[in-house]
mmCIF file of C-alpha atoms in Angstrom:
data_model
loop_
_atom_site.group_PDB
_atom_site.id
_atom_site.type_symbol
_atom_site.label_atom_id
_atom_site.label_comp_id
_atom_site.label_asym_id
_atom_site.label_seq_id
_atom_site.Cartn_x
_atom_site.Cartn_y
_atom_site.Cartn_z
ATOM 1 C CA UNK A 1 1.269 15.794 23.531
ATOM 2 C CA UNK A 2 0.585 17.893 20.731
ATOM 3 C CA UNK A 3 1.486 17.612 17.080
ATOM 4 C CA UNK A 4 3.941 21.068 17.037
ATOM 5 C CA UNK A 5 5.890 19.173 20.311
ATOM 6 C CA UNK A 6 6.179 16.081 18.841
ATOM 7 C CA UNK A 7 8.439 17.281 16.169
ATOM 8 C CA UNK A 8 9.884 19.502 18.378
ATOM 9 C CA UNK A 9 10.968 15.977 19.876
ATOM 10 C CA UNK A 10 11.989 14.258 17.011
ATOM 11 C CA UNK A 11 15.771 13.122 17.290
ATOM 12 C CA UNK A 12 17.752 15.844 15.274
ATOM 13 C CA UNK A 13 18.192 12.269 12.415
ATOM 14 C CA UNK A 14 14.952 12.206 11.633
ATOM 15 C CA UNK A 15 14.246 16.339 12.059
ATOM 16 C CA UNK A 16 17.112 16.401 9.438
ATOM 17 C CA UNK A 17 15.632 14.270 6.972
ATOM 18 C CA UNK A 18 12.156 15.952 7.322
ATOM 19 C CA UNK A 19 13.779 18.996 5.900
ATOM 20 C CA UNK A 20 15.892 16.950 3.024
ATOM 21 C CA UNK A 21 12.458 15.649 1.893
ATOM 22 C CA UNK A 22 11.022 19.233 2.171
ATOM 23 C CA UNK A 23 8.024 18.213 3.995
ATOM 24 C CA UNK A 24 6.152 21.359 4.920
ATOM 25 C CA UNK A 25 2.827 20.266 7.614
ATOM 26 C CA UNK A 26 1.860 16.768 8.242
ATOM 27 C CA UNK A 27 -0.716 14.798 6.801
ATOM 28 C CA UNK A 28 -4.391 14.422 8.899
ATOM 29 C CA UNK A 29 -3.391 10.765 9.920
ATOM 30 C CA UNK A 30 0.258 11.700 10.882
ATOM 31 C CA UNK A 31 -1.161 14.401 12.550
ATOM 32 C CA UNK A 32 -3.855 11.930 14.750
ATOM 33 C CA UNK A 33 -1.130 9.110 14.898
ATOM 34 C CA UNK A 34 2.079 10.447 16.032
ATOM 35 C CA UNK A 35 0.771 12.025 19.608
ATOM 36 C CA UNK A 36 -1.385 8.844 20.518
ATOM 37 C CA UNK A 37 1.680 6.586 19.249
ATOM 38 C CA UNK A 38 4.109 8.251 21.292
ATOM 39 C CA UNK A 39 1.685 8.145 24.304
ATOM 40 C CA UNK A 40 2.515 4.367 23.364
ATOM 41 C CA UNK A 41 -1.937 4.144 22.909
ATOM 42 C CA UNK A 42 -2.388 0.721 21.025
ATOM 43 C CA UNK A 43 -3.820 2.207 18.041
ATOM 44 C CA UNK A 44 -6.162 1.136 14.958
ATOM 45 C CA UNK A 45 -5.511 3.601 12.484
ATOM 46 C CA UNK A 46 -7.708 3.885 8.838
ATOM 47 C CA UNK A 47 -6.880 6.558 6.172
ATOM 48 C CA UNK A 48 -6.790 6.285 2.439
ATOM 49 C CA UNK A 49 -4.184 4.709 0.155
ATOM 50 C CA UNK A 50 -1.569 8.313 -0.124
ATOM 51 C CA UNK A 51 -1.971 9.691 2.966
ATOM 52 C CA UNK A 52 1.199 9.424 4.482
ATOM 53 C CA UNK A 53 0.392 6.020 6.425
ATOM 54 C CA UNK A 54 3.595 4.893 6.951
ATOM 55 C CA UNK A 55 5.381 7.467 8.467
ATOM 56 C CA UNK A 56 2.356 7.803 10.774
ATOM 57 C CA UNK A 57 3.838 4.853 12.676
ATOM 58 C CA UNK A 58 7.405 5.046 11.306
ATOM 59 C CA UNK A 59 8.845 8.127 12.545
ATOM 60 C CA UNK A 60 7.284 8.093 16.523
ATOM 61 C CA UNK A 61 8.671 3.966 16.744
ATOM 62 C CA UNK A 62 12.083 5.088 15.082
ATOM 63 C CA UNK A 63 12.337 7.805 17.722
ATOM 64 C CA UNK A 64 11.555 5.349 20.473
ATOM 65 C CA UNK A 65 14.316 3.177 19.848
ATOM 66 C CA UNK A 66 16.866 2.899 22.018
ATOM 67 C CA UNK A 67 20.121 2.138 20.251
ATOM 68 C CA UNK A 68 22.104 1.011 22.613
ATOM 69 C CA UNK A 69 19.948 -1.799 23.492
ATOM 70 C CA UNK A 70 21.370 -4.595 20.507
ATOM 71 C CA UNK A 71 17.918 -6.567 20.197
ATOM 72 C CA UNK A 72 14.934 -5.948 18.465
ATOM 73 C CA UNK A 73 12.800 -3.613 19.683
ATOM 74 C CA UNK A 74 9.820 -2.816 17.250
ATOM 75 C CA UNK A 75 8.652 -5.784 14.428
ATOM 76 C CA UNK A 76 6.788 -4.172 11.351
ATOM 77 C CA UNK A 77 4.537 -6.870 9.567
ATOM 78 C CA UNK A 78 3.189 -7.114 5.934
ATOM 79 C CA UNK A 79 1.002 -9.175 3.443
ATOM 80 C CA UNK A 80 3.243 -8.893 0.372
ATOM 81 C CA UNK A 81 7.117 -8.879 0.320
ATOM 82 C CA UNK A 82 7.121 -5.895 -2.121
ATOM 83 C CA UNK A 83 5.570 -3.789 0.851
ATOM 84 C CA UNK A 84 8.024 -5.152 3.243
ATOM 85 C CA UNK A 85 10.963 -3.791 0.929
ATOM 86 C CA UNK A 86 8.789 -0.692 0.209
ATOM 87 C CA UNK A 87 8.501 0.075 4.091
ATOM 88 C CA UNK A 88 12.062 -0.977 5.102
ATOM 89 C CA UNK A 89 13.504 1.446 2.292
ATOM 90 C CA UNK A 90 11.738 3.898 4.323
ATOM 91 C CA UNK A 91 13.274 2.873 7.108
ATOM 92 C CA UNK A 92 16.609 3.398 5.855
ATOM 93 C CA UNK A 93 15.898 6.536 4.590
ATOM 94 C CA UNK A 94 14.394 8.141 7.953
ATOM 95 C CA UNK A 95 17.566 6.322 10.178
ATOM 96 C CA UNK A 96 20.343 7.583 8.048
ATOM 97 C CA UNK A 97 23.231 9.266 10.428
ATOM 98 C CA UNK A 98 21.718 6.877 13.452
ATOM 99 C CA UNK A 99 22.444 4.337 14.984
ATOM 100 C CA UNK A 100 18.701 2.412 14.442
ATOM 101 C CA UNK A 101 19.452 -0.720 12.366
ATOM 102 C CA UNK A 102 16.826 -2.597 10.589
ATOM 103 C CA UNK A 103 16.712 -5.731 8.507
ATOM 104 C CA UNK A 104 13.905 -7.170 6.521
ATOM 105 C CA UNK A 105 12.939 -10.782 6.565
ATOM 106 C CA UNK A 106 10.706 -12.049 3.561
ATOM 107 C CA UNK A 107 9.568 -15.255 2.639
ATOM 108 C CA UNK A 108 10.903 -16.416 -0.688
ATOM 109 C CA UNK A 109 14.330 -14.899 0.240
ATOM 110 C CA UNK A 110 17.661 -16.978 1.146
ATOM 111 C CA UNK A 111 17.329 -17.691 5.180
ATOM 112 C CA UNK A 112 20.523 -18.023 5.655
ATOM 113 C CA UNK A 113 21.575 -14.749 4.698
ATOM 114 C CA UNK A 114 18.654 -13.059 6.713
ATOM 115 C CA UNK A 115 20.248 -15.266 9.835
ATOM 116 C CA UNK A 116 23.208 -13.671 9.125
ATOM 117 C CA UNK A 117 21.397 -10.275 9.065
ATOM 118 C CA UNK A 118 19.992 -10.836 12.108
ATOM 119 C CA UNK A 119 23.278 -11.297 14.089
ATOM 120 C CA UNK A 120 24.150 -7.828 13.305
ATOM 121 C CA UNK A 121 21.800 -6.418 15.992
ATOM 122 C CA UNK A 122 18.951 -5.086 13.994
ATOM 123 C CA UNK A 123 16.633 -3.039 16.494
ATOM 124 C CA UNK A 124 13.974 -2.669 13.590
ATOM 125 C CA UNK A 125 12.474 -5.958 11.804
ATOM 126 C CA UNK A 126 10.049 -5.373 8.724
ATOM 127 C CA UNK A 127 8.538 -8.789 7.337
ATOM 128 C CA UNK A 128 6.168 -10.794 6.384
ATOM 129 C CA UNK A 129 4.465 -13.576 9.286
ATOM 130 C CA UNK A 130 5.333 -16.825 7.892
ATOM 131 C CA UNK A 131 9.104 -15.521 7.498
ATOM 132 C CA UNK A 132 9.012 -13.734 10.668
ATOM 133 C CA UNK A 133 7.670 -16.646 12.963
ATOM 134 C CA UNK A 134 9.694 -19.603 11.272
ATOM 135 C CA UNK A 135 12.878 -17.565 12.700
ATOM 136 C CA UNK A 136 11.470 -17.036 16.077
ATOM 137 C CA UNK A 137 10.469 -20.586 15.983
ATOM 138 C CA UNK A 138 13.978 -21.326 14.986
ATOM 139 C CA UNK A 139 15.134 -18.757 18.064
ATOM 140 C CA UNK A 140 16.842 -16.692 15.751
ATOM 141 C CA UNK A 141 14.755 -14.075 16.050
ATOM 142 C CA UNK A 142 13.925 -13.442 19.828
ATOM 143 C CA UNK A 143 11.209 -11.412 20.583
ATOM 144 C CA UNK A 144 11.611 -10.947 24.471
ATOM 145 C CA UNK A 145 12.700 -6.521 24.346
ATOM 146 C CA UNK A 146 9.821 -6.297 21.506
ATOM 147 C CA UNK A 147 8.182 -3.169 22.697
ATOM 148 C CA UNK A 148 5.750 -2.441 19.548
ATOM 149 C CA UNK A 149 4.323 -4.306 17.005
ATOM 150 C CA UNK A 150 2.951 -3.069 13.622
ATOM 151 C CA UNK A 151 0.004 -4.688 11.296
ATOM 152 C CA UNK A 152 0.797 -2.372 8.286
ATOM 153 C CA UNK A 153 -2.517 -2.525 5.744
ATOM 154 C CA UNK A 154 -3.831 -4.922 8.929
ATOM 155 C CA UNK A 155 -7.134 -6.047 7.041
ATOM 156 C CA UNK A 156 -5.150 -8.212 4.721
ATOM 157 C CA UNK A 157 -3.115 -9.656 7.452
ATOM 158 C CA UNK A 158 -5.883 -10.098 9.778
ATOM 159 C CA UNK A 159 -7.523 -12.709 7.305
ATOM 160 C CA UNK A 160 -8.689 -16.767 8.116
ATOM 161 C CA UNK A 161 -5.281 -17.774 6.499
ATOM 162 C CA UNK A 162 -2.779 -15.258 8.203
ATOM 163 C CA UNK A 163 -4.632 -14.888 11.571
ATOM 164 C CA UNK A 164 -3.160 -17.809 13.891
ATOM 165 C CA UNK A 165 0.525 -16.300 12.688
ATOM 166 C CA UNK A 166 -0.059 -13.095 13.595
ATOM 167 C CA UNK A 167 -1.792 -14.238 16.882
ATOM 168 C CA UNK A 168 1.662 -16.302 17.231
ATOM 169 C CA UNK A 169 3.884 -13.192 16.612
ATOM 170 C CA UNK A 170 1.639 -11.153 19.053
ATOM 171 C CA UNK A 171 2.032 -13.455 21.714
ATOM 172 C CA UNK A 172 5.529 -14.086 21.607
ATOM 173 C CA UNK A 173 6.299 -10.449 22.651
ATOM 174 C CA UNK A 174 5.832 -9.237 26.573
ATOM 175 C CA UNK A 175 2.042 -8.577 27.720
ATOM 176 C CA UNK A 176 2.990 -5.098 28.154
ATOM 177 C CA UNK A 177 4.087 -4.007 24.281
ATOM 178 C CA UNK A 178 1.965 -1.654 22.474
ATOM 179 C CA UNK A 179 0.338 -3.169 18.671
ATOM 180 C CA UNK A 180 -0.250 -0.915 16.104
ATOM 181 C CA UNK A 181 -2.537 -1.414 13.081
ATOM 182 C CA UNK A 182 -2.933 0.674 9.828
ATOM 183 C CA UNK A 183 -5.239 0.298 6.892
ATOM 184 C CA UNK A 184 -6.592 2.363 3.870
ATOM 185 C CA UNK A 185 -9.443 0.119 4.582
ATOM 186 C CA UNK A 186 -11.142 -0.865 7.725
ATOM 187 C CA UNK A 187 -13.802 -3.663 7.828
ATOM 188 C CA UNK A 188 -15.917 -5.101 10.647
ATOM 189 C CA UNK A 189 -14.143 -7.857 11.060
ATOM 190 C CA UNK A 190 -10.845 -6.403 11.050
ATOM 191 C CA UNK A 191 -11.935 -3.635 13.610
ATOM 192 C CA UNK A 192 -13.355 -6.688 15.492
ATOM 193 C CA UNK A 193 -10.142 -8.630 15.991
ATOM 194 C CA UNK A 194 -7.805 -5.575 16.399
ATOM 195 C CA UNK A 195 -10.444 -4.877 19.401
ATOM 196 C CA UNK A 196 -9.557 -8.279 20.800
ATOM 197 C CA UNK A 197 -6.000 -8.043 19.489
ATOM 198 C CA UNK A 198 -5.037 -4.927 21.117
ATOM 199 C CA UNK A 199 -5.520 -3.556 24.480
ATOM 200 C CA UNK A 200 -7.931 -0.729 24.445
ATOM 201 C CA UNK A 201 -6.953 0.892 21.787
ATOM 202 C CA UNK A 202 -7.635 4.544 20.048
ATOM 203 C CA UNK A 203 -9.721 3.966 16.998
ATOM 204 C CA UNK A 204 -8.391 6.775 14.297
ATOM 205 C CA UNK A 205 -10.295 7.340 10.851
ATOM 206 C CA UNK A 206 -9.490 9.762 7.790
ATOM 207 C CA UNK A 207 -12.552 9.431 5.127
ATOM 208 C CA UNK A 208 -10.856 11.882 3.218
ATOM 209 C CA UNK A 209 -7.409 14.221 3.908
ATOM 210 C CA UNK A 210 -8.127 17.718 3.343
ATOM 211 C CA UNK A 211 -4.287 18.460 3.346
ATOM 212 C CA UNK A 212 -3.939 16.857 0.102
ATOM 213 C CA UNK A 213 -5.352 18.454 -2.777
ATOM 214 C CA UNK A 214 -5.555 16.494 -5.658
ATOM 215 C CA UNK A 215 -6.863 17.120 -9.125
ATOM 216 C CA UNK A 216 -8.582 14.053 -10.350
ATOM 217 C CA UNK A 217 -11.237 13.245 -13.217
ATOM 218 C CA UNK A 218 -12.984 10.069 -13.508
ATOM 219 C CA UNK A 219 -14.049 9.336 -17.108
ATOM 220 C CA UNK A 220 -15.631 5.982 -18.689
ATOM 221 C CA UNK A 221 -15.573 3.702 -21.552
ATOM 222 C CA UNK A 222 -18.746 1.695 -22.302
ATOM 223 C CA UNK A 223 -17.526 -1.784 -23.730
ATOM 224 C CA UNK A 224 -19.115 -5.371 -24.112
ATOM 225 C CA UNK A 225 -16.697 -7.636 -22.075
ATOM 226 C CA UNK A 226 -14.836 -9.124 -24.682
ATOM 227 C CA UNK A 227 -14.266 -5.979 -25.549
ATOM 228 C CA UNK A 228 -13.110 -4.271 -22.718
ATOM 229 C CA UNK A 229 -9.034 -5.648 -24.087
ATOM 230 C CA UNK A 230 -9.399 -3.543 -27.022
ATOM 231 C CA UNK A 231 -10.023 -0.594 -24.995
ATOM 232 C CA UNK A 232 -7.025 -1.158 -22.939
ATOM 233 C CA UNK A 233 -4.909 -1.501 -25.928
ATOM 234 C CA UNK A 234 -6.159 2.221 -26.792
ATOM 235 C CA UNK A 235 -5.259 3.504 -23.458
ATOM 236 C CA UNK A 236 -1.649 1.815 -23.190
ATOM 237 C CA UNK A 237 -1.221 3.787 -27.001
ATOM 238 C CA UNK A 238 -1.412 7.007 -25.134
ATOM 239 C CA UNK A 239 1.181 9.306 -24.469
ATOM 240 C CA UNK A 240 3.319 10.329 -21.782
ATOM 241 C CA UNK A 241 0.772 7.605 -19.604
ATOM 242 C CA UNK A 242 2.067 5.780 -16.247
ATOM 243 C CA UNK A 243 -1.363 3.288 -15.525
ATOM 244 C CA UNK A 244 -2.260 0.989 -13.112
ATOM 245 C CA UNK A 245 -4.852 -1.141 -14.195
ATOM 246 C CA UNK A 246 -6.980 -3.276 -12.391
ATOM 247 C CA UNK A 247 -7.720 -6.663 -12.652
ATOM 248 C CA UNK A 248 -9.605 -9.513 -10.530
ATOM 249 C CA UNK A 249 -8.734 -12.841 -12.318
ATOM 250 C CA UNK A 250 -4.974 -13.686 -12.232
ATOM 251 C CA UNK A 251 -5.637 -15.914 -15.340
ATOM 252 C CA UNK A 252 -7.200 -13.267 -17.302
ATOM 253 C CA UNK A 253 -4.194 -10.761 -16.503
ATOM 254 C CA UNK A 254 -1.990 -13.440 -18.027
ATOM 255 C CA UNK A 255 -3.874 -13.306 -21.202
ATOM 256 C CA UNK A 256 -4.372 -9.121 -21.118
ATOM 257 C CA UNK A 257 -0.299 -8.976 -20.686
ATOM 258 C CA UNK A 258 0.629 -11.377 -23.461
ATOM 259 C CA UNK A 259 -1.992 -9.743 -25.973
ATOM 260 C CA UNK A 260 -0.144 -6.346 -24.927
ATOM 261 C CA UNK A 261 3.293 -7.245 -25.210
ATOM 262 C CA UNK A 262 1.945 -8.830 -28.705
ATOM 263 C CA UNK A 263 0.912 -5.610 -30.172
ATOM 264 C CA UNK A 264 4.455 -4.202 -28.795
ATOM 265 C CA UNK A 265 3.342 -2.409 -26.093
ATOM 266 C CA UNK A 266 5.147 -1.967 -22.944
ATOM 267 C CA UNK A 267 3.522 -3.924 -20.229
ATOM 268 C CA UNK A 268 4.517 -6.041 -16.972
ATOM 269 C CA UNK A 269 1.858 -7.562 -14.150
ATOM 270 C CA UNK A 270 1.694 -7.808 -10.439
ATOM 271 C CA UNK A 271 -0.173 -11.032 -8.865
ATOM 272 C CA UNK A 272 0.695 -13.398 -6.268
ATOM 273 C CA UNK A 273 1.679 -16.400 -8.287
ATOM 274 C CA UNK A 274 4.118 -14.526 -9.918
ATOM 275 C CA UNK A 275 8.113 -15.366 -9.228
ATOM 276 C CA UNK A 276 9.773 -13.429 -6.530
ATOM 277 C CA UNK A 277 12.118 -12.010 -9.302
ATOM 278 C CA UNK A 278 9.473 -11.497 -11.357
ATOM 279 C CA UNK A 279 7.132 -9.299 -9.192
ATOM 280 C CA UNK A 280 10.755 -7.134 -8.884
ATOM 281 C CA UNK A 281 11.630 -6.563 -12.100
ATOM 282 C CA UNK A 282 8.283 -5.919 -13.669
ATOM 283 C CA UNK A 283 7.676 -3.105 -10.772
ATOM 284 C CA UNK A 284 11.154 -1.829 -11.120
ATOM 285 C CA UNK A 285 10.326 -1.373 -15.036
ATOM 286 C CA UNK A 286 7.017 0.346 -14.201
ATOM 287 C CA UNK A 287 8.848 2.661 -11.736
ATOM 288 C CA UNK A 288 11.679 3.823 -13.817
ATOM 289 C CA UNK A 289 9.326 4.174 -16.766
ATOM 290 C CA UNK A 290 10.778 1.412 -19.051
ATOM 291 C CA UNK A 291 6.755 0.002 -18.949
ATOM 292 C CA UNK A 292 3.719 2.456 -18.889
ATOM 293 C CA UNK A 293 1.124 0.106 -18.183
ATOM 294 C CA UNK A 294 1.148 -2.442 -15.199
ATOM 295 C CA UNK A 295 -1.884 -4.982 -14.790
ATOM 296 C CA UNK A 296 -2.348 -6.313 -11.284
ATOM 297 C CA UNK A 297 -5.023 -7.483 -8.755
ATOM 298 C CA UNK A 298 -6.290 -5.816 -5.803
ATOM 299 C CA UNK A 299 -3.956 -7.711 -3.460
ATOM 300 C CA UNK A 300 -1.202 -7.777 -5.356
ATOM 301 C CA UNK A 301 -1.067 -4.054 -5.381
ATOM 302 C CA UNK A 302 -2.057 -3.684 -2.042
ATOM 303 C CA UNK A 303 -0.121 -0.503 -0.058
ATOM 304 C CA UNK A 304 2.586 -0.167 -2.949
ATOM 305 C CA UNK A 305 3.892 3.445 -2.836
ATOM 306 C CA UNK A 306 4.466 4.243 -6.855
ATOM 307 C CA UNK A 307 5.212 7.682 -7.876
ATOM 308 C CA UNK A 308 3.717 9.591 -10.633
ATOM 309 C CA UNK A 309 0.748 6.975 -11.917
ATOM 310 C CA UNK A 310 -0.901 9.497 -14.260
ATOM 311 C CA UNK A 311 -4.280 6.677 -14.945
ATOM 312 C CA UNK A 312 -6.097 4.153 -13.022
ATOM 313 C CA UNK A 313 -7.597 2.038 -15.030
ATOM 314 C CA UNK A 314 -10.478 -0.409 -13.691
ATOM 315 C CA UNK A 315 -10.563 -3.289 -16.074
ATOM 316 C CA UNK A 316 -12.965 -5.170 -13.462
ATOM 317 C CA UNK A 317 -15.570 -2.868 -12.392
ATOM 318 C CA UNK A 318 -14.971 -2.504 -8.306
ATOM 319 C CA UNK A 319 -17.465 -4.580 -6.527
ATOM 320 C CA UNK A 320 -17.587 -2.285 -3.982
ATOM 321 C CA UNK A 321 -17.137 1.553 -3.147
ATOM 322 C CA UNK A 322 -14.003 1.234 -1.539
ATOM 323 C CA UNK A 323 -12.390 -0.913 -3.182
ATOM 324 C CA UNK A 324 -12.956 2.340 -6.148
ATOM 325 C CA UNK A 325 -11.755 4.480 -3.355
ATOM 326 C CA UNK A 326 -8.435 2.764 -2.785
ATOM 327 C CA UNK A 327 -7.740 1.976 -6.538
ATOM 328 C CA UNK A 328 -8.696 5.299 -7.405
ATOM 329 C CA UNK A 329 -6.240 6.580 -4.808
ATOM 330 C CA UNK A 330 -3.333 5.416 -6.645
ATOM 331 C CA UNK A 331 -3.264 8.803 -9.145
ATOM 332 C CA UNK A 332 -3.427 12.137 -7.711
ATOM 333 C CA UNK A 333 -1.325 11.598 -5.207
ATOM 334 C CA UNK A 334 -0.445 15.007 -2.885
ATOM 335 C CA UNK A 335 -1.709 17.462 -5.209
ATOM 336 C CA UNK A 336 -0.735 15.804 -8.702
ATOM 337 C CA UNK A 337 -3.206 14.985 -11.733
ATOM 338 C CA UNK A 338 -5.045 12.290 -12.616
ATOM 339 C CA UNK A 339 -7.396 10.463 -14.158
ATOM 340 C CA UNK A 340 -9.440 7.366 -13.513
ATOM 341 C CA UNK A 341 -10.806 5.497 -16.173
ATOM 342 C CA UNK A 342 -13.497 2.777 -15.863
ATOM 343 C CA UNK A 343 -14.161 0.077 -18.736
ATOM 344 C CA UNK A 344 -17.560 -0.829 -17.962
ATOM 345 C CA UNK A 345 -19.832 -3.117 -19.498
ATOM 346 C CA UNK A 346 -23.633 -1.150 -19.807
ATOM 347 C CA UNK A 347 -25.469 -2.716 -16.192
ATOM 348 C CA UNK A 348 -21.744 -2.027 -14.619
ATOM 349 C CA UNK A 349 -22.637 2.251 -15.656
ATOM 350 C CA UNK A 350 -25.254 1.781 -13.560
ATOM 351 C CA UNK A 351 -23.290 1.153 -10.815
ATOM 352 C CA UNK A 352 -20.775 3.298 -11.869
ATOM 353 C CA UNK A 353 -22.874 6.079 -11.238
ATOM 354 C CA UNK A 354 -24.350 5.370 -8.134
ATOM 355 C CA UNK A 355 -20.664 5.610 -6.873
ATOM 356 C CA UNK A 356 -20.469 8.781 -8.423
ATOM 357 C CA UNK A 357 -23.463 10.172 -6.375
ATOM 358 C CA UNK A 358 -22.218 8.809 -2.865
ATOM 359 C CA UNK A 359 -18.702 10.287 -3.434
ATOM 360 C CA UNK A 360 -20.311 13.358 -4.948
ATOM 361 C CA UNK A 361 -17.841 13.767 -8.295
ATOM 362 C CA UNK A 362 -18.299 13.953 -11.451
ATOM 363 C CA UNK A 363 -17.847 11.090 -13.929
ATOM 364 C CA UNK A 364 -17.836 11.662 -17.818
ATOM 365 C CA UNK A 365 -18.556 8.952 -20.719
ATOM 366 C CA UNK A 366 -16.177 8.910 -23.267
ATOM 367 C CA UNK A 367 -14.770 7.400 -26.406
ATOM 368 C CA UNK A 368 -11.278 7.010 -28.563
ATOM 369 C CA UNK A 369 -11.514 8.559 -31.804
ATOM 370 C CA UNK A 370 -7.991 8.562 -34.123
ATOM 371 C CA UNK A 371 -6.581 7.267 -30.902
ATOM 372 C CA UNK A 372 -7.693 9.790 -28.762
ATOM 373 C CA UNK A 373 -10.190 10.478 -26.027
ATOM 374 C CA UNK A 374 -13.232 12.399 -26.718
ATOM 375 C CA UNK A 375 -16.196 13.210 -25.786
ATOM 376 C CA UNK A 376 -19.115 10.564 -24.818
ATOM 377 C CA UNK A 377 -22.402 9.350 -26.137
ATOM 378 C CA UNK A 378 -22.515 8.509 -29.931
#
């Protein structure tokens, strides 16, 4: 099946919401994804973070469902709960004027209630594993008409600590569904046990999408560590900025947030020991603009779709190439501009610009002067 008669098949619900969002052709991975998903191929899917990932899988499982059937039929997984909500509001955005139901099931969140969800016939289930397989342990969530299962960003579900749940969910659901995993980043390992995982399945890789122009620079700062704060201060002063900045050490984002919000500048963070209601509001700030400068780790900010981040900052230097790739990925996104800044200390430049010379762009040293950037060496 080609791509042009796929969407030719789309139901007219999701053709019609297509042309609300006034998508014009689709991305490289949708355009790999859909045809082997709807051939219902077990697929392993990588392309990079802003790519269109999620309606790779999203649209051909939606338009699989049958809605008259009042069980679930497809079971979406995910590491963090904010990509679960992220990924169902998706879902309720491409099923609008249908009669697909969904309901998302998160750890954290009042079980009950998500019982109660449940007996209103959802056909679509996004969640996270522990959630997930405590209510089909409970048999409130039964898993017997599951016809596809999805491993959205797959490499940080198919870790030591999540692996035996997932293996769980897997198995619960007839030998003859069809597993799905996506990634922006595809390891070894992970290709490994999606080999073993899946059954034969259609390895798909986008280095880079050509569809999507995007206008990036990537600029540095040269700082000691202790340092590198001030620097960050001097970025968060700039105007009209929307950053996502980078950070390994949960403890040290703690300290970078409090210094911030000290010197009155508007800044939230993003790790995994922070409060459900925490990790909320501080993205919903950062989204509707109230905060222009959110600190989080690599995990933490793992898949989130957030419009409009005009700087990536890397606070930690990347310890490897792709983990610059996907950080990197998070301005620019379909054809915007951006910028990526790097605070590195002088043996991380060196690094620094090998990574420039295996991507092939160009990187520029800079400095603040009166508060603003300028040019480099001095």
């Amino acid at each position: 099946m080609t791509e042009a008669t796929f969407f030719a098949e789309l139901k007219p619900f999701i053709q019609a919401v297509w042309e609300k969002e006034g998508f014009q052709e689709p991305t490289a991975i949708q355009t790999k994804a859909i045809p082997a998903i709807s051939e219902l191929k077990d697929v392993i899917a990588q392309s990079p973070t802003g790519t269109g990932k999620t309606l790779a899988y999203l649209l051909p499982v939606i338009n699989k469902v049958d809605p008259d059937k009042k069980a679930p039929q497809v079971v979406i997984m995910a590491s963090s709960q904010e990509l679960v909500m992220q990924i169902f509001q998706e879902l309720q955005k491409w099923t609008e004027g249908s009669q697909v139901k969904g309901a998302s099931l998160i750890g954290g969140a009042n079980v009950k209630r998500q019982i109660e969800k449940l007996k209103k016939h959802p056909q679509i289930i996004v969640g996270t594993p522990g959630r997930i397989l405590e209510l089909i342990k409970q048999k409130k969530l039964k898993m017997h008409e599951v016809k596809t299962v999805v491993l959205d960003e797959g490499d940080q579900l198919l870790v030591p600590e999540h692996i035996e749940t997932i293996h769980s969910i897997v198995n619960s659901t007839l030998q003859d569904r069809q597993a799905l995993i996506f990634s922006a980043t595809l390891t070894e390992r992970t290709l490994k046990i999606g080999k073993e995982l899946l059954n034969e399945p259609e390895v798909l890789t986008v280095d880079k999408d050509e569809t999507i122009q995007s206008d990036v620079d990537h600029i540095y700062f040269v700082a000691e560590p202790r340092d590198k704060a001030k620097i960050l201060e001097k970025i968060a002063r700039l105007d009209n900025i929307k950053a996502l900045a980078f950070v390994k050490d949960i403890g040290e984002i703690s300290v970078l947030n409090s210094k911030l919000q000290y010197k009155d500048l508007p800044s939230g963070m993003l790790h995994s020991e922070l409060k459900k209601d925490e990790r909320k509001s501080y993205l919903k700030d950062f989204r509707t603009g109230k905060l222009n400068l959110l600190l989080a780790t690599d995990v933490a900010a793992r898949g989130l779709d957030i419009k409009g981040v005009t700087h990536v900052v890397h606070v930690d230097f990347p310890k490897e190439l792709t983990q610059y790739i996907h950080r990197s990925g998070r301005t620019g996104r379909f054809g915007a501009e951006g910028t990526v800044i790097s605070i590195v200390t002088e043996r991380e430049e060196r690094e620094l610009k090998q990574f420039a010379r295996e991507l092939d762009i160009e990187i520029e040293k800079k400095r603040f002067y009166k508060g603003q950037i300028t040019n480099g060496d001095y």
